[in-house]
Coordinates of N, CA and C in Angstrom, one line a residue:
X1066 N -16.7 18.1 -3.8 CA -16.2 17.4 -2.6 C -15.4 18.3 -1.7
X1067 N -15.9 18.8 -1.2 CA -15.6 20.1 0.0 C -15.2 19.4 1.2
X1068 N -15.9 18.5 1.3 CA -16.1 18.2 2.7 C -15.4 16.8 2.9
X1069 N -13.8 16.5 3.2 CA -12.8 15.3 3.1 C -13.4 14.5 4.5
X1070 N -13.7 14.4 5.1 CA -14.3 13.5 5.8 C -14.7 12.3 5.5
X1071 N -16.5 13.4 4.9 CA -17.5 12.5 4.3 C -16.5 12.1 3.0
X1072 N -15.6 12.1 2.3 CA -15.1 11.7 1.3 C -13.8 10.5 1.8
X1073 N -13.5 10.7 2.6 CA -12.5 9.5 3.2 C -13.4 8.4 3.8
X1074 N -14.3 8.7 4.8 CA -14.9 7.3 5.0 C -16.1 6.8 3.5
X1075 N -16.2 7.6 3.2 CA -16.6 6.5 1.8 C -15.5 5.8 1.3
X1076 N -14.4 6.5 0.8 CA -13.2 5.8 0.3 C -13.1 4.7 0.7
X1077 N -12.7 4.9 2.3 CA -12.1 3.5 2.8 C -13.7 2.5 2.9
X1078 N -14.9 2.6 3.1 CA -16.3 2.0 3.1 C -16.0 1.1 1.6
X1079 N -15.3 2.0 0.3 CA -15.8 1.1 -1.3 C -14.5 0.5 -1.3
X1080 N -13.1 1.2 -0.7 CA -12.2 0.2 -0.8 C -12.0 -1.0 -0.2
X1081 N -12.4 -1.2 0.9 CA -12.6 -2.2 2.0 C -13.6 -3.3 1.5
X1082 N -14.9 -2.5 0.7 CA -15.3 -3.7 -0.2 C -15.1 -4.0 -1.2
X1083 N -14.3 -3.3 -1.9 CA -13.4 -4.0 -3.3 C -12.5 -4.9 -2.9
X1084 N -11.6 -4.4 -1.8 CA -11.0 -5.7 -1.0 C -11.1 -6.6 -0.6
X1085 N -12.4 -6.4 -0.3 CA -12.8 -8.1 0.5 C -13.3 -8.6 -0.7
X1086 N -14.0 -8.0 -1.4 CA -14.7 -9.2 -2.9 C -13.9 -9.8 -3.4
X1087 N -12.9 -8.9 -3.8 CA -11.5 -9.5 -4.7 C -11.4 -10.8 -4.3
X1088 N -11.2 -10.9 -2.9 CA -10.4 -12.1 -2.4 C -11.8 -13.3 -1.8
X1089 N -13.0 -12.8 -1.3 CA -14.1 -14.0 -1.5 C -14.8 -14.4 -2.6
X1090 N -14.5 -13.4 -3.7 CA -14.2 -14.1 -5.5 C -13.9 -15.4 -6.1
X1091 N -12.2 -14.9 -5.1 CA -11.5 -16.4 -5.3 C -11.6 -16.8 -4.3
X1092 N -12.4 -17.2 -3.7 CA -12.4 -18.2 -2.4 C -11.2 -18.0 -1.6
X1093 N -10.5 -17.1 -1.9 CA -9.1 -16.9 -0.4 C -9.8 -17.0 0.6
X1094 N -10.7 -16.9 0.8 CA -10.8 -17.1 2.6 C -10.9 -18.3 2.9
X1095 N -11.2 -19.4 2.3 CA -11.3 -20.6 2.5 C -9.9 -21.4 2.5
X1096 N -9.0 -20.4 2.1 CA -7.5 -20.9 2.4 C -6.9 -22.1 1.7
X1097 N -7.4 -22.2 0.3 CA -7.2 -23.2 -0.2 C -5.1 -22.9 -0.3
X1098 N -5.0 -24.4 -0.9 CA -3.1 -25.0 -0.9 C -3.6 -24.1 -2.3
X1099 N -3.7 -24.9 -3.5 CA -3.4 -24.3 -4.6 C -4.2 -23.4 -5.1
X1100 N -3.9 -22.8 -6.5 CA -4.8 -22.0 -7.1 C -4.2 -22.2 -8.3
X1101 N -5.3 -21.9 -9.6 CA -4.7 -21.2 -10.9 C -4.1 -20.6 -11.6
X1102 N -3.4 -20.9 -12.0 CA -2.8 -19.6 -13.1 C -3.8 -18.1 -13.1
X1103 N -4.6 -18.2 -14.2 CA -5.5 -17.2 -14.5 C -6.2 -16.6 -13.4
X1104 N -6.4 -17.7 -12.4 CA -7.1 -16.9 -10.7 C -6.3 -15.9 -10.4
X1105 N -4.6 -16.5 -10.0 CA -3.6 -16.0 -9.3 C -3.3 -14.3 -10.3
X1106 N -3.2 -14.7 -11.3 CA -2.7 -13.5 -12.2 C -3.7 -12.5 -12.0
X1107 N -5.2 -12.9 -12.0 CA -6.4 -11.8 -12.4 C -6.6 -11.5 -10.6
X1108 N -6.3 -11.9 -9.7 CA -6.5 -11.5 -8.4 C -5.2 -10.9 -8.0
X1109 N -4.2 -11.0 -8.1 CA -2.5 -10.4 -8.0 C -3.3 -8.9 -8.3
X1110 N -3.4 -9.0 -9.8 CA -3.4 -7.3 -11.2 C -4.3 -6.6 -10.5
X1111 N -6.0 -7.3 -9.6 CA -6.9 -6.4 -8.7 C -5.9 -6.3 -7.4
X1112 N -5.4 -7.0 -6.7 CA -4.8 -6.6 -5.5 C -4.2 -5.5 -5.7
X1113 N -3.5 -5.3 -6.4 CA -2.1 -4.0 -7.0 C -2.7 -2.8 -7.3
X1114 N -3.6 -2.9 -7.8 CA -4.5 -1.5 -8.4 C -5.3 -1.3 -7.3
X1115 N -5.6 -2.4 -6.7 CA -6.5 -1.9 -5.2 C -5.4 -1.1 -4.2
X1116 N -4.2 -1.4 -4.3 CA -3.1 -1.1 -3.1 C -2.7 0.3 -3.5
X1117 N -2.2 0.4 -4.6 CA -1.9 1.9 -5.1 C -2.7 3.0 -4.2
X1118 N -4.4 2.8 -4.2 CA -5.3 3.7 -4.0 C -5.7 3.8 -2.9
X1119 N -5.2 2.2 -1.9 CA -5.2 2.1 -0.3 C -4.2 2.9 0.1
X1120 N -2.9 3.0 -0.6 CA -1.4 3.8 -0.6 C -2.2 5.1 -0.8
X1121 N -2.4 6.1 -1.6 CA -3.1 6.9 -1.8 C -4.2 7.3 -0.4
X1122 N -4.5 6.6 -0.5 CA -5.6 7.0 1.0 C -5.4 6.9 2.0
X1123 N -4.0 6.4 2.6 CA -3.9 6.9 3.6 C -2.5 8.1 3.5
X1124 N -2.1 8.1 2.3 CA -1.1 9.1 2.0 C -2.1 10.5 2.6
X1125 N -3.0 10.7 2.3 CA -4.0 11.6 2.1 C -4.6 11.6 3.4
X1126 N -5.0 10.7 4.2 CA -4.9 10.9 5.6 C -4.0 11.8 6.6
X1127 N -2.8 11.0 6.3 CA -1.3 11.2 6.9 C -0.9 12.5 6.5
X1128 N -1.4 13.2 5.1 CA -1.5 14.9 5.1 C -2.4 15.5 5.9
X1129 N -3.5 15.0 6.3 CA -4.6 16.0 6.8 C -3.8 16.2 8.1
X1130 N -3.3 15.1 9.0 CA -2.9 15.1 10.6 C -1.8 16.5 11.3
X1131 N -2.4 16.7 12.1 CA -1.7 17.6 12.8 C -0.6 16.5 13.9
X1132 N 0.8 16.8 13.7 CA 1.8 15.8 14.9 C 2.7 17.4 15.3
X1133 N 2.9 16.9 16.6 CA 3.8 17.8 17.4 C 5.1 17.7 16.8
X1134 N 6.0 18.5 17.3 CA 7.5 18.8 16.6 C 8.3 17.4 16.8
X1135 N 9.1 17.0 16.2 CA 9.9 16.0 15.9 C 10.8 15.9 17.3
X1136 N 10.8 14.6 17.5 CA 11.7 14.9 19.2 C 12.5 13.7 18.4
X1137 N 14.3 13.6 18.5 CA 15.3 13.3 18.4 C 15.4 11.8 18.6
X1138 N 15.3 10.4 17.8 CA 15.5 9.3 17.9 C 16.9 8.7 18.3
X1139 N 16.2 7.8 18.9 CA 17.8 6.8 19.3 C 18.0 5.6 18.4
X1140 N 19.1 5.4 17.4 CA 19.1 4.9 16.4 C 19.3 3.1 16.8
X1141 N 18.9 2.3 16.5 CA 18.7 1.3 16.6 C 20.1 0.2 16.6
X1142 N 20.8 -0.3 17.2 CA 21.5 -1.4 17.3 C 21.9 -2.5 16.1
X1143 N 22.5 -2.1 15.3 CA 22.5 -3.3 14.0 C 22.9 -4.4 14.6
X1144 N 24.2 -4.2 15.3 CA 24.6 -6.0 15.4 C 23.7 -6.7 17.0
X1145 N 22.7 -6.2 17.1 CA 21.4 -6.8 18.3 C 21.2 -8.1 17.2
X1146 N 21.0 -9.1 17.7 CA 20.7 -10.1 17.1 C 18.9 -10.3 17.0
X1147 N 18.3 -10.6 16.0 CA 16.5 -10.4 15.9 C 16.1 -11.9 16.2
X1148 N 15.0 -11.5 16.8 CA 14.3 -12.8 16.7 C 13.7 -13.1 15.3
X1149 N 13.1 -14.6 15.0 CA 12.5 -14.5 13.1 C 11.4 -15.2 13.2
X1150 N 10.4 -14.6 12.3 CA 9.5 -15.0 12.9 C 9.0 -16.4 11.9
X1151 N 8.4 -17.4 12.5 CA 8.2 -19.0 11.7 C 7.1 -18.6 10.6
X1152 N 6.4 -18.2 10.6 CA 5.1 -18.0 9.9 C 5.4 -17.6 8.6
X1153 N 5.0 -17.5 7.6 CA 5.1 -16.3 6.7 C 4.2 -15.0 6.9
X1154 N 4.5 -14.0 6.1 CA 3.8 -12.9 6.4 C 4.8 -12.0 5.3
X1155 N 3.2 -11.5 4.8 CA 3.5 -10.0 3.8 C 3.3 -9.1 4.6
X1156 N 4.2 -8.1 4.2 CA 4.4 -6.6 4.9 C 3.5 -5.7 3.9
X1157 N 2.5 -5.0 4.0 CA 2.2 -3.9 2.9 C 3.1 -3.0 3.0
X1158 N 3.5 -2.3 2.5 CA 4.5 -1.1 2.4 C 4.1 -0.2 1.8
X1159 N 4.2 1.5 3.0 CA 3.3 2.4 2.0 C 5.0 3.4 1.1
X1160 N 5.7 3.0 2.0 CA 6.8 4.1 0.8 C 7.5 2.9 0.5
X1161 N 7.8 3.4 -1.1 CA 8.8 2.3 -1.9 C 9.9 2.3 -1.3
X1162 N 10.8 1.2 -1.5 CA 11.8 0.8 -1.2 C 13.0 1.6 -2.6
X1163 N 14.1 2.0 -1.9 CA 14.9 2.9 -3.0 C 15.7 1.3 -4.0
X1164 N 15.2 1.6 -5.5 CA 16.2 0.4 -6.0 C 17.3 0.9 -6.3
X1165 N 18.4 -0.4 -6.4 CA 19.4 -0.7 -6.8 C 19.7 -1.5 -7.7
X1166 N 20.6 -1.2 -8.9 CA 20.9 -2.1 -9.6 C 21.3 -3.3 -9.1
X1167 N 20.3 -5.0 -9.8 CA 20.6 -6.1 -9.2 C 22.3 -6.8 -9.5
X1168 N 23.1 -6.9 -8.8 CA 24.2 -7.6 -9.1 C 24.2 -9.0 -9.7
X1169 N 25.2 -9.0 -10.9 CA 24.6 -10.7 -11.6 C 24.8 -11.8 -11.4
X1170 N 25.5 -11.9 -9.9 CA 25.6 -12.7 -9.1 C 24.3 -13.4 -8.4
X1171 N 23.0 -12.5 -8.4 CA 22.1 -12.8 -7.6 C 21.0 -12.6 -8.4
X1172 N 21.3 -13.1 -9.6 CA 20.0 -12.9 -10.7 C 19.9 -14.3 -10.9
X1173 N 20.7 -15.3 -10.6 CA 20.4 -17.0 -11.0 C 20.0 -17.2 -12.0
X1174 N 19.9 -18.5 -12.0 CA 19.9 -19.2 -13.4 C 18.4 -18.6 -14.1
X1175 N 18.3 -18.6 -15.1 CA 17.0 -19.2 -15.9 C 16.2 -19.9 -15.7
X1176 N 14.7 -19.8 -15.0 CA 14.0 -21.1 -14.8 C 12.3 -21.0 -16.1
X1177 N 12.5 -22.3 -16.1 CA 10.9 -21.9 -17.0 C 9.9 -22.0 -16.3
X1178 N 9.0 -21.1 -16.2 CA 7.9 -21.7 -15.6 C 6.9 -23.1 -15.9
X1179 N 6.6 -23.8 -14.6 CA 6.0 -24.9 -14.5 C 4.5 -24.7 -14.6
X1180 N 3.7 -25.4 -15.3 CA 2.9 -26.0 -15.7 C 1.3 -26.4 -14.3
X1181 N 0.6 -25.9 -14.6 CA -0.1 -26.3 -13.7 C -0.3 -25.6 -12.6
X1182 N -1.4 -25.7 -10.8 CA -1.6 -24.9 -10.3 C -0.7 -24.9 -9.7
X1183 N -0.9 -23.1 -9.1 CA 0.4 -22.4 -7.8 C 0.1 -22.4 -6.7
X1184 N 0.8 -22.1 -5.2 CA 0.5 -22.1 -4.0 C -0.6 -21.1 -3.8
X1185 N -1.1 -21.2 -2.8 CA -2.0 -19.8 -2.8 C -2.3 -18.9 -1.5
X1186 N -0.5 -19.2 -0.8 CA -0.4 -19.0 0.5 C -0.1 -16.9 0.2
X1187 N 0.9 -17.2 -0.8 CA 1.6 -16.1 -1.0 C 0.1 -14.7 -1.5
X1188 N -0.4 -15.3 -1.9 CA -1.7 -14.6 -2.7 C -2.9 -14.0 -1.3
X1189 N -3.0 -15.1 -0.5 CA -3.5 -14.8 1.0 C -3.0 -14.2 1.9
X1190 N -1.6 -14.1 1.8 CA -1.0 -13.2 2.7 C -0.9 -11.9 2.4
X1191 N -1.3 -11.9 0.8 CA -1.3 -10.1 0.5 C -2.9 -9.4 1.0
X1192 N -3.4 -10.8 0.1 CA -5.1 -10.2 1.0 C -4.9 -9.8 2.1
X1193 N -5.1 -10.8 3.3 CA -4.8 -10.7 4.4 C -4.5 -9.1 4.9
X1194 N -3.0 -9.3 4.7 CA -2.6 -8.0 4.6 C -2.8 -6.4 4.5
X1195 N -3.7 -6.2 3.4 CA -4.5 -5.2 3.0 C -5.8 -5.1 4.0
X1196 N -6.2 -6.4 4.1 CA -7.4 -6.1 4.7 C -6.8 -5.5 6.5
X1197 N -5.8 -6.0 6.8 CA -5.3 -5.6 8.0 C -5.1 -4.5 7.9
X1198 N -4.0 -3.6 6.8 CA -3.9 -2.4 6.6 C -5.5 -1.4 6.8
X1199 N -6.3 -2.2 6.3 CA -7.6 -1.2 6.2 C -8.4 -1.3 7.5
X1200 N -7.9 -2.3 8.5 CA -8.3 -2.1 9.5 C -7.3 -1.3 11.1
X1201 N -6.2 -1.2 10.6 CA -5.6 0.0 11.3 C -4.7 0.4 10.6
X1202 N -5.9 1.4 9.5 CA -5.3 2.4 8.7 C -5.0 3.9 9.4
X1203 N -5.3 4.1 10.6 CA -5.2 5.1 11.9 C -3.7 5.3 11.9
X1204 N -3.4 4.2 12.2 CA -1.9 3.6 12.7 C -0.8 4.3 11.9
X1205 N -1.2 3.0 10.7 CA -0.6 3.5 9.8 C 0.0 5.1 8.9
X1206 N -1.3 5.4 9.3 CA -1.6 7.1 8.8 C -0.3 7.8 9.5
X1207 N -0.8 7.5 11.0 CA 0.4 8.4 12.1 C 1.7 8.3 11.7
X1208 N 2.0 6.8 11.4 CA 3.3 6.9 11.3 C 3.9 6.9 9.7
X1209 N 3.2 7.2 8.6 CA 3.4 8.0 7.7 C 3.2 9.1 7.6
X1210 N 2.6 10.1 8.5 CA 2.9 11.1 8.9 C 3.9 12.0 9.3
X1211 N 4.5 10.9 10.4 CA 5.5 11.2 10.6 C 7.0 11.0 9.9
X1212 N 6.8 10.5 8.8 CA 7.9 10.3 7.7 C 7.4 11.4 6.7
X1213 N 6.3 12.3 6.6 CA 6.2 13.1 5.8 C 6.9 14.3 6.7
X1214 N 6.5 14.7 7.2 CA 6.9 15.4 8.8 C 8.8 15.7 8.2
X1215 N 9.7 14.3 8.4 CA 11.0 14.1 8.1 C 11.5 14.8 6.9
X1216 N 10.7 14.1 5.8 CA 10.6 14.6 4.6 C 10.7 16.0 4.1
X1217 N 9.9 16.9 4.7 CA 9.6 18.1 5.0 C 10.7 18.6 5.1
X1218 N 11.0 18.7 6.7 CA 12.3 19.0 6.9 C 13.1 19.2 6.8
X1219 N 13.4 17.9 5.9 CA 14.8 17.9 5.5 C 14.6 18.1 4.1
X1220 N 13.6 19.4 3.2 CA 13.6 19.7 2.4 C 13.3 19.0 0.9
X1221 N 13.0 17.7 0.9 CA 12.7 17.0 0.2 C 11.6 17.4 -0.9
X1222 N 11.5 17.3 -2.2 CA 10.7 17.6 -3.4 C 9.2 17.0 -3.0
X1223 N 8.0 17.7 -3.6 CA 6.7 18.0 -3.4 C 6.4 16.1 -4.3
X1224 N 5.6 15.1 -3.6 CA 5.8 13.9 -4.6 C 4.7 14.4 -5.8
X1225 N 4.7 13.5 -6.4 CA 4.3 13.5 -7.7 C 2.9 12.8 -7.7
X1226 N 1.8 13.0 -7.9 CA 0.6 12.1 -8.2 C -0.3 12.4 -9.4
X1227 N 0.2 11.5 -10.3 CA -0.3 11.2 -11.5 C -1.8 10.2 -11.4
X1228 N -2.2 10.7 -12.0 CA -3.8 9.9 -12.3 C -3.7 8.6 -12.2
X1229 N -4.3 7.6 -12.1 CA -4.3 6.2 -12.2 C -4.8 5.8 -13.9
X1230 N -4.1 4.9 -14.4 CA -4.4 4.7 -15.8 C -5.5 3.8 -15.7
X1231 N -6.2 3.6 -16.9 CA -7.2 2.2 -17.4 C -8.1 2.7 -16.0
X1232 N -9.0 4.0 -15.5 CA -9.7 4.3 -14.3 C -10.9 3.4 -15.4
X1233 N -11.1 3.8 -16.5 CA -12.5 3.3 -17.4 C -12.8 1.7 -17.1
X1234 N -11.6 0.7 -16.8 CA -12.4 -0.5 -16.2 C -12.1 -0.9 -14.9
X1235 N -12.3 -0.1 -14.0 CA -12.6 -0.2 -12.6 C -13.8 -0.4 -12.4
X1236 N -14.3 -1.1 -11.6 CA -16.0 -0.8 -11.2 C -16.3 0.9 -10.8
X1237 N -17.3 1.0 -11.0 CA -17.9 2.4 -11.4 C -17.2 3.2 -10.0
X1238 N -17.9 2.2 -8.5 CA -17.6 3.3 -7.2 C -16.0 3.3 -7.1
X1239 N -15.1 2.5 -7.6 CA -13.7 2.6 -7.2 C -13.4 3.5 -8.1
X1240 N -13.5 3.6 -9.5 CA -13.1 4.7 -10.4 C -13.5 6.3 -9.8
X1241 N -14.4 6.1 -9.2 CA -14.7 7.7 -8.8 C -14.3 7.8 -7.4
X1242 N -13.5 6.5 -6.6 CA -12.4 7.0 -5.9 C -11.2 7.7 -6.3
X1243 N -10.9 6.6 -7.4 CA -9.6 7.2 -8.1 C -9.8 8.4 -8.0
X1244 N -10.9 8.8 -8.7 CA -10.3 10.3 -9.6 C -9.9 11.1 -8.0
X1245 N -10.9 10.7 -7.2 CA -11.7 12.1 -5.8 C -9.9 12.1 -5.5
X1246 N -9.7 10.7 -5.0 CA -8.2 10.2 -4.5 C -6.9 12.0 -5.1
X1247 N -7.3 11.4 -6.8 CA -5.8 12.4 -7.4 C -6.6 14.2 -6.9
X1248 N -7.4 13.9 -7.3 CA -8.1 15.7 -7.0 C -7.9 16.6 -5.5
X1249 N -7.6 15.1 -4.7 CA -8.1 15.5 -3.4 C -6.4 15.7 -3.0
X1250 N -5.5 14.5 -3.2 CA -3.9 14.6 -3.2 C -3.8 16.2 -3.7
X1251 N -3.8 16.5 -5.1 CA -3.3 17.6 -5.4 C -3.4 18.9 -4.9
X1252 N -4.8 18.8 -4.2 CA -5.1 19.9 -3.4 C -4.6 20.1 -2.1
X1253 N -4.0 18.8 -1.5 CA -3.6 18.9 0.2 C -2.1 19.0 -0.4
X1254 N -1.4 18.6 -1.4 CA 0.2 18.5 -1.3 C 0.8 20.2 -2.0
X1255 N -0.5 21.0 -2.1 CA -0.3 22.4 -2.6 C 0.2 23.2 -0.9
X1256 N 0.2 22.9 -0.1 CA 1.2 23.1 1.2 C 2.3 22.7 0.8
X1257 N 2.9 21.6 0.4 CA 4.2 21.0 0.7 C 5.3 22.4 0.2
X1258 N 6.3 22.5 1.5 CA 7.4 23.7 0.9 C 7.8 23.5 -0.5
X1259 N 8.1 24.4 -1.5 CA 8.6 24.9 -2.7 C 10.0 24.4 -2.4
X1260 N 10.7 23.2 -2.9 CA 11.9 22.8 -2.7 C 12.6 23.4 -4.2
X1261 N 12.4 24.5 -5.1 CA 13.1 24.2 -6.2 C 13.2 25.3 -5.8

């Protein structure tokens, strides 16, 4: 696989239909109120493993791009008051969020889980989501780009991309994304400066 091109628009061609099956599977598009346990659980575990390798592909985009030099931001206004928006809506997020230990103030009580089916708004907004992400994954790319760009800069350590586990029960075309995905990362992040 020489040629990342033809290797990216395949990716995004078998991801985009692993994505959309997952969720016409379970009838998400028909926008049902509830759902199952066992639905919700077995479409969540494929959404997550599908996202990883959406994360992945456009991480691997966002290396190929050429961006001009970094021009000087004007930092943002904290006490501007925001508008909020009514709707719900999932954010996909391609860089993690840095944790903190949770304070035990804000761990709440103990609840048990209830019995019977779950909403299935929260489940649709992630589909949703993804499928948005895969349709301006361009966008996206640029402006993880340009946080790799920062990264750089400011000297930051080469990331880490470890293989994806359990690739053996993937469907056949997404497993041989995986692999192309790690083979293809390790070869483009062999640029990133030597921070040690």
């Amino acid at each position: 696989m020489t040629d990342r091109t033809a290797f990216l628009s395949q990716a995004f061609n078998t991801l985009a239909r692993a994505i959309a099956e997952t969720g016409v599977n379970a009838d998400l598009y028909k926008t049902p109120e509830t759902i199952s346990k066992s639905v919700n659980r077995r479409v969540r575990a494929e959404l997550k493993r599908l996202a990883v390798l959406l994360r992945r592909l456009i991480f691997l985009l966002a290396l190929q791009m050429e961006l001009a030099p970094l021009k000087p931001r004007i930092g943002s206004n904290y006490y501007e008051p925001k508008q909020e928006d009514a709707e719900y809506r999932y954010i996909f997020t391609l860089v993690p969020a840095s944790s903190r230990p949770c304070p035990q103030f804000l761990k709440g009580p103990v609840t048990l889980p209830v019995p019977g089916p779950v909403p299935a708004a929260p489940l649709i907004a992630r589909w949703q989501a993804m499928l948005d992400t895969m349709k301006h994954h361009k966008r996206r790319a640029r402006c993880l780009a340009r946080t790799i760009q920062r990264w750089q800069a400011a000297g930051e350590a080469r990331p880490h991309v470890p293989p994806i586990p359990n690739a053996h029960r993937m469907p056949a075309a997404v497993a041989l994304v995986s692999g192309g995905l790690t083979v293809q990362l390790l070869d483009a992040l062999k640029t990133w400066p030597d921070s040690s």
